[in-house]
Amino acid sequence: MLRGRLFQNLKWVTGIASIIVILYALLFSWQSWREEKSNQLYKFATIMELGSKAIDAYLTSLQNGLLMISQQLTETGDSIDFDRAFILLKRFKEA
């Protein structure tokens, strides 16, 4: 009788211990997943910020270059010399 009761208690303890281990594994996995997700979002935000700054710098440079070309084209008056415009645009493209 005592032996049967001992095995029954052992089954209960083993079952409860198994459930605790499974719950711990699930909670640990969930927490690790949340941390990894947070890290990836931070990295993505950093990459997006760097990309936006690079694009902004490029577009600002492009805008300034085109502004300089437009000023150089209108220096001679209201008429535009197409040969000079071609040379200026060619220089701008090469730069």
mmCIF file of C-alpha atoms in Angstrom:
data_model
loop_
_atom_site.group_PDB
_atom_site.id
_atom_site.type_symbol
_atom_site.label_atom_id
_atom_site.label_comp_id
_atom_site.label_asym_id
_atom_site.label_seq_id
_atom_site.Cartn_x
_atom_site.Cartn_y
_atom_site.Cartn_z
ATOM 1 C CA MET A 1 0.000 0.000 0.000
ATOM 2 C CA LEU A 2 2.768 2.420 0.952
ATOM 3 C CA ARG A 3 4.678 1.530 -2.152
ATOM 4 C CA GLY A 4 1.669 2.254 -4.411
ATOM 5 C CA ARG A 5 1.110 5.578 -2.680
ATOM 6 C CA LEU A 6 4.802 6.439 -3.072
ATOM 7 C CA PHE A 7 4.633 5.788 -6.828
ATOM 8 C CA GLN A 8 1.450 7.841 -7.097
ATOM 9 C CA ASN A 9 3.126 10.769 -5.308
ATOM 10 C CA LEU A 10 6.193 10.360 -7.517
ATOM 11 C CA LYS A 11 3.980 10.571 -10.622
ATOM 12 C CA TRP A 12 2.389 13.779 -9.295
ATOM 13 C CA VAL A 13 5.741 15.347 -8.473
ATOM 14 C CA THR A 14 7.150 14.355 -11.861
ATOM 15 C CA GLY A 15 4.094 15.773 -13.633
ATOM 16 C CA ILE A 16 4.221 19.047 -11.713
ATOM 17 C CA ALA A 17 7.984 19.344 -12.252
ATOM 18 C CA SER A 18 7.497 18.725 -15.981
ATOM 19 C CA ILE A 19 4.831 21.426 -16.157
ATOM 20 C CA ILE A 20 7.093 23.870 -14.289
ATOM 21 C CA VAL A 21 10.004 23.146 -16.651
ATOM 22 C CA ILE A 22 7.770 23.599 -19.704
ATOM 23 C CA LEU A 23 6.384 26.885 -18.334
ATOM 24 C CA TYR A 24 9.900 28.119 -17.594
ATOM 25 C CA ALA A 25 11.026 27.241 -21.120
ATOM 26 C CA LEU A 26 8.019 29.028 -22.614
ATOM 27 C CA LEU A 27 8.542 32.154 -20.512
ATOM 28 C CA PHE A 28 12.269 32.196 -21.246
ATOM 29 C CA SER A 29 11.633 31.802 -24.983
ATOM 30 C CA TRP A 30 9.007 34.553 -24.958
ATOM 31 C CA GLN A 31 11.285 36.935 -23.066
ATOM 32 C CA SER A 32 14.213 36.192 -25.397
ATOM 33 C CA TRP A 33 11.993 36.765 -28.416
ATOM 34 C CA ARG A 34 10.812 40.133 -27.035
ATOM 35 C CA GLU A 35 14.396 41.255 -26.355
ATOM 36 C CA GLU A 36 15.519 40.217 -29.834
ATOM 37 C CA LYS A 37 12.543 41.981 -31.408
ATOM 38 C CA SER A 38 13.363 45.140 -29.454
ATOM 39 C CA ASN A 39 17.018 44.984 -30.544
ATOM 40 C CA GLN A 40 16.058 44.490 -34.182
ATOM 41 C CA LEU A 41 13.626 47.424 -34.072
ATOM 42 C CA TYR A 42 16.346 49.636 -32.583
ATOM 43 C CA LYS A 43 18.800 48.598 -35.305
ATOM 44 C CA PHE A 44 16.181 49.165 -37.993
ATOM 45 C CA ALA A 45 15.405 52.645 -36.639
ATOM 46 C CA THR A 46 19.117 53.482 -36.624
ATOM 47 C CA ILE A 47 19.535 52.293 -40.212
ATOM 48 C CA MET A 48 16.490 54.282 -41.309
ATOM 49 C CA GLU A 49 17.823 57.417 -39.614
ATOM 50 C CA LEU A 50 21.226 57.056 -41.282
ATOM 51 C CA GLY A 51 19.579 56.418 -44.629
ATOM 52 C CA SER A 52 17.347 59.449 -44.331
ATOM 53 C CA LYS A 53 20.321 61.646 -43.416
ATOM 54 C CA ALA A 54 22.278 60.343 -46.412
ATOM 55 C CA ILE A 55 19.380 60.959 -48.780
ATOM 56 C CA ASP A 56 18.834 64.422 -47.303
ATOM 57 C CA ALA A 57 22.514 65.295 -47.771
ATOM 58 C CA TYR A 58 22.448 64.022 -51.366
ATOM 59 C CA LEU A 59 19.308 65.954 -52.256
ATOM 60 C CA THR A 60 20.637 69.120 -50.606
ATOM 61 C CA SER A 61 23.845 68.800 -52.605
ATOM 62 C CA LEU A 62 21.859 68.234 -55.780
ATOM 63 C CA GLN A 63 19.661 71.246 -55.044
ATOM 64 C CA ASN A 64 22.682 73.476 -54.403
ATOM 65 C CA GLY A 65 24.358 72.308 -57.601
ATOM 66 C CA LEU A 66 21.277 72.997 -59.685
ATOM 67 C CA LEU A 67 20.889 76.400 -58.025
ATOM 68 C CA MET A 68 24.473 77.264 -58.969
ATOM 69 C CA ILE A 69 23.858 76.159 -62.557
ATOM 70 C CA SER A 70 20.697 78.238 -62.783
ATOM 71 C CA GLN A 71 22.541 81.287 -61.432
ATOM 72 C CA GLN A 72 25.384 80.804 -63.912
ATOM 73 C CA LEU A 73 22.939 80.410 -66.780
ATOM 74 C CA THR A 74 21.107 83.626 -65.959
ATOM 75 C CA GLU A 75 24.268 85.709 -65.416
ATOM 76 C CA THR A 76 24.390 86.712 -69.060
ATOM 77 C CA GLY A 77 20.842 88.079 -69.095
ATOM 78 C CA ASP A 78 17.408 86.782 -70.024
ATOM 79 C CA SER A 79 18.563 84.645 -72.952
ATOM 80 C CA ILE A 80 20.178 81.272 -72.343
ATOM 81 C CA ASP A 81 23.231 80.186 -74.320
ATOM 82 C CA PHE A 82 22.582 76.507 -75.014
ATOM 83 C CA ASP A 83 26.234 75.693 -75.643
ATOM 84 C CA ARG A 84 27.160 77.157 -72.258
ATOM 85 C CA ALA A 85 24.214 75.342 -70.650
ATOM 86 C CA PHE A 86 25.402 72.055 -72.135
ATOM 87 C CA ILE A 87 28.936 72.626 -70.801
ATOM 88 C CA LEU A 88 27.643 73.544 -67.326
ATOM 89 C CA LEU A 89 25.374 70.499 -67.169
ATOM 90 C CA LYS A 90 28.187 68.255 -68.381
ATOM 91 C CA ARG A 91 30.467 69.590 -65.606
ATOM 92 C CA PHE A 92 27.691 69.107 -63.077
ATOM 93 C CA LYS A 93 27.134 65.538 -64.212
ATOM 94 C CA GLU A 94 30.849 64.725 -63.948
ATOM 95 C CA ALA A 95 31.177 66.217 -60.459
#
